[in-house]
Amino acid sequence: MADDAKRPVAEAAMLIRRPVAEVFEAFVDPAITSRFWFTRGSGRLEPGARIRWDWDMYGVGDEVVVKAVEPPRRLLIDWNYNGTLTPVEWTFEPRGDGATKVTVVNSGFGGDFAACAQDALDSTGGFALVLAGAKAWLEHGLELGLIEGRHSDSLVEGWSR
C-alpha cells in the first residue's frame, strides 16, 4: 500500500482504576503481564531489549524489540504481525481518583488495503481483550483467561493453566 497515512490502524483504550505507575509496571514486568496476556516473558521491557513472549496455550511465541520505555507514560515495541514488523505503542494517562487511561495503537500492517484492514480489526480486538484482562487483574485480582478463550479451538491439547 503506497500511502502510509491511509493504512488502517488498530486502537484500543481502557480506563483502569489504579494509579498510573502501577498500571505502567503491569505492562513492563512479565510476572504481572502473564496474569492477563501472555504466559511467559523472558524479561522486563527495557530500551533496546529483545524480549521473547510465549503463549503456551497456543504453542506459539515471538520476539519483540523494545524501542522506548518512558515511565510511567509510554511504551513502544516492534513485533511481528502476520509477517510484518509493526510498532505497538502504549500511552498511560493519569485520570482523577487514581485511575489511568491506557491506549494501545498498533500500526504499519503489510499487504493490500483489505489485508491491512483485517489485521487492524483483529489487532484491535486482541488489544481490547488484553486491556480488559489487565483491568480485571489490576482492579479485582481476577484472571479471566480472555486470551486463551479468544481462540479456544486452537489450544494445545491438554493445556491447563
Short mmCIF file of C-alpha atoms in Angstrom, two decimals:
data_model
loop_
_atom_site.label_atom_id
_atom_site.label_comp_id
_atom_site.label_asym_id
_atom_site.label_seq_id
_atom_site.Cartn_x
_atom_site.Cartn_y
_atom_site.Cartn_z
CA MET A 1 0.00 0.00 0.00
CA ALA A 2 1.66 3.20 -1.16
CA ASP A 3 0.13 5.81 1.18
CA ASP A 4 1.09 5.02 4.78
CA ALA A 5 -1.22 7.80 6.03
CA LYS A 6 -4.23 5.82 4.77
CA ARG A 7 -3.26 2.46 6.26
CA PRO A 8 -5.74 1.13 8.80
CA VAL A 9 -4.57 1.38 12.41
CA ALA A 10 -5.59 -0.70 15.42
CA GLU A 11 -6.52 1.22 18.55
CA ALA A 12 -7.96 0.11 21.88
CA ALA A 13 -8.33 2.03 25.12
CA MET A 14 -9.49 1.31 28.67
CA LEU A 15 -9.82 3.17 31.95
CA ILE A 16 -8.17 1.17 34.71
CA ARG A 17 -8.90 2.34 38.22
CA ARG A 18 -5.35 2.03 39.53
CA PRO A 19 -2.50 4.59 39.72
CA VAL A 20 -0.54 5.21 36.53
CA ALA A 21 2.76 3.85 37.93
CA GLU A 22 1.10 0.56 38.89
CA VAL A 23 -0.61 0.17 35.51
CA PHE A 24 2.60 1.01 33.64
CA GLU A 25 4.52 -1.57 35.69
CA ALA A 26 1.93 -4.23 34.81
CA PHE A 27 2.94 -3.97 31.15
CA VAL A 28 6.70 -3.79 31.83
CA ASP A 29 7.01 -6.71 34.29
CA PRO A 30 6.26 -10.11 32.71
CA ALA A 31 5.41 -11.58 36.13
CA ILE A 32 2.39 -9.27 36.13
CA THR A 33 1.63 -9.20 32.40
CA SER A 34 1.45 -13.01 32.35
CA ARG A 35 -1.62 -12.77 34.60
CA PHE A 36 -3.66 -11.24 31.76
CA TRP A 37 -1.86 -11.60 28.40
CA PHE A 38 0.99 -13.98 27.53
CA THR A 39 2.01 -16.95 29.67
CA ARG A 40 5.76 -16.21 29.81
CA GLY A 41 8.09 -13.31 29.09
CA SER A 42 11.88 -13.54 29.04
CA GLY A 43 12.44 -10.22 30.80
CA ARG A 44 11.27 -6.75 31.69
CA LEU A 45 10.73 -4.21 28.94
CA GLU A 46 13.86 -2.07 28.79
CA PRO A 47 15.02 0.16 25.89
CA GLY A 48 16.87 -1.82 23.24
CA ALA A 49 15.99 -5.20 24.74
CA ARG A 50 14.86 -8.16 22.68
CA ILE A 51 12.25 -9.97 24.73
CA ARG A 52 10.50 -13.25 23.99
CA TRP A 53 6.81 -13.58 24.81
CA ASP A 54 5.18 -17.02 24.78
CA TRP A 55 1.54 -18.04 24.67
CA ASP A 56 1.92 -21.64 25.84
CA MET A 57 -1.80 -22.31 25.44
CA TYR A 58 -1.31 -22.00 21.67
CA GLY A 59 2.26 -23.30 21.47
CA VAL A 60 3.49 -20.02 19.95
CA GLY A 61 5.87 -17.24 20.89
CA ASP A 62 7.59 -14.28 19.34
CA GLU A 63 10.38 -11.83 19.97
CA VAL A 64 9.64 -8.15 20.49
CA VAL A 65 12.13 -5.32 20.22
CA VAL A 66 11.71 -2.62 22.85
CA LYS A 67 12.09 0.80 21.23
CA ALA A 68 11.08 3.11 24.10
CA VAL A 69 10.28 2.91 27.80
CA GLU A 70 9.24 6.26 29.30
CA PRO A 71 7.93 5.59 32.83
CA PRO A 72 5.11 5.96 33.57
CA ARG A 73 3.78 7.44 30.33
CA ARG A 74 4.75 5.45 27.22
CA LEU A 75 5.98 2.12 25.85
CA LEU A 76 6.92 1.37 22.25
CA ILE A 77 7.82 -2.03 20.81
CA ASP A 78 8.15 -3.60 17.37
CA TRP A 79 6.63 -7.01 16.92
CA ASN A 80 5.84 -9.39 14.09
CA TYR A 81 2.22 -9.22 12.97
CA ASN A 82 1.44 -11.72 10.20
CA GLY A 83 4.95 -11.47 8.79
CA THR A 84 5.32 -7.69 9.06
CA LEU A 85 7.26 -5.92 11.79
CA THR A 86 4.77 -3.43 13.27
CA PRO A 87 5.07 -0.81 16.01
CA VAL A 88 2.85 -1.06 19.08
CA GLU A 89 2.62 1.99 21.33
CA TRP A 90 1.03 2.17 24.77
CA THR A 91 0.27 5.52 26.38
CA PHE A 92 -0.71 5.86 30.03
CA GLU A 93 -2.65 8.96 31.10
CA PRO A 94 -3.36 9.64 34.77
CA ARG A 95 -7.00 10.40 35.45
CA GLY A 96 -8.83 11.60 38.54
CA ASP A 97 -9.22 9.41 41.62
CA GLY A 98 -6.01 7.48 40.92
CA ALA A 99 -7.23 5.98 37.63
CA THR A 100 -5.28 5.54 34.38
CA LYS A 101 -6.41 5.62 30.77
CA VAL A 102 -4.37 3.15 28.72
CA THR A 103 -4.38 3.47 24.94
CA VAL A 104 -2.72 0.94 22.62
CA VAL A 105 -2.05 1.71 18.95
CA ASN A 106 -0.71 -0.92 16.52
CA SER A 107 0.15 0.35 13.02
CA GLY A 108 2.24 -0.45 9.97
CA PHE A 109 0.34 -3.52 8.78
CA GLY A 110 1.52 -5.03 5.48
CA GLY A 111 -0.30 -6.08 2.35
CA ASP A 112 -3.12 -4.53 0.38
CA PHE A 113 -5.89 -2.43 1.93
CA ALA A 114 -8.15 -5.42 2.66
CA ALA A 115 -5.34 -7.30 4.43
CA CYS A 116 -4.37 -4.19 6.42
CA ALA A 117 -7.99 -3.59 7.41
CA GLN A 118 -8.41 -7.19 8.59
CA ASP A 119 -5.16 -7.06 10.56
CA ALA A 120 -6.24 -3.76 12.17
CA LEU A 121 -9.61 -5.25 13.15
CA ASP A 122 -8.01 -8.39 14.58
CA SER A 123 -5.36 -6.41 16.46
CA THR A 124 -7.97 -4.01 17.88
CA GLY A 125 -9.98 -6.96 19.17
CA GLY A 126 -6.91 -8.60 20.65
CA PHE A 127 -5.71 -5.48 22.43
CA ALA A 128 -9.22 -4.78 23.72
CA LEU A 129 -9.09 -8.21 25.39
CA VAL A 130 -5.61 -7.52 26.78
CA LEU A 131 -6.82 -4.25 28.31
CA ALA A 132 -9.97 -5.85 29.70
CA GLY A 133 -7.84 -8.59 31.24
CA ALA A 134 -5.46 -6.00 32.71
CA LYS A 135 -8.41 -4.12 34.18
CA ALA A 136 -9.84 -7.27 35.79
CA TRP A 137 -6.46 -8.26 37.21
CA LEU A 138 -5.37 -4.85 38.47
CA GLU A 139 -8.74 -3.74 39.86
CA HIS A 140 -10.06 -7.05 41.20
CA GLY A 141 -7.26 -9.65 41.18
CA LEU A 142 -9.19 -11.77 38.67
CA GLU A 143 -7.58 -13.80 35.86
CA LEU A 144 -10.31 -14.01 33.24
CA GLY A 145 -8.42 -16.14 30.69
CA LEU A 146 -9.57 -13.86 27.87
CA ILE A 147 -6.59 -14.52 25.61
CA GLU A 148 -6.84 -18.30 25.88
CA GLY A 149 -10.61 -18.05 25.39
CA ARG A 150 -10.26 -15.96 22.21
CA HIS A 151 -9.10 -18.88 20.05
CA SER A 152 -10.26 -21.80 22.17
CA ASP A 153 -10.32 -24.16 19.17
CA SER A 154 -6.56 -23.64 18.77
CA LEU A 155 -5.46 -24.54 22.29
CA VAL A 156 -2.61 -27.02 22.65
CA GLU A 157 -4.01 -30.43 23.51
CA GLY A 158 -4.04 -30.93 27.27
CA TRP A 159 -3.48 -27.22 28.01
CA SER A 160 -4.28 -26.09 31.51
CA ARG A 161 -3.05 -23.07 33.41
#
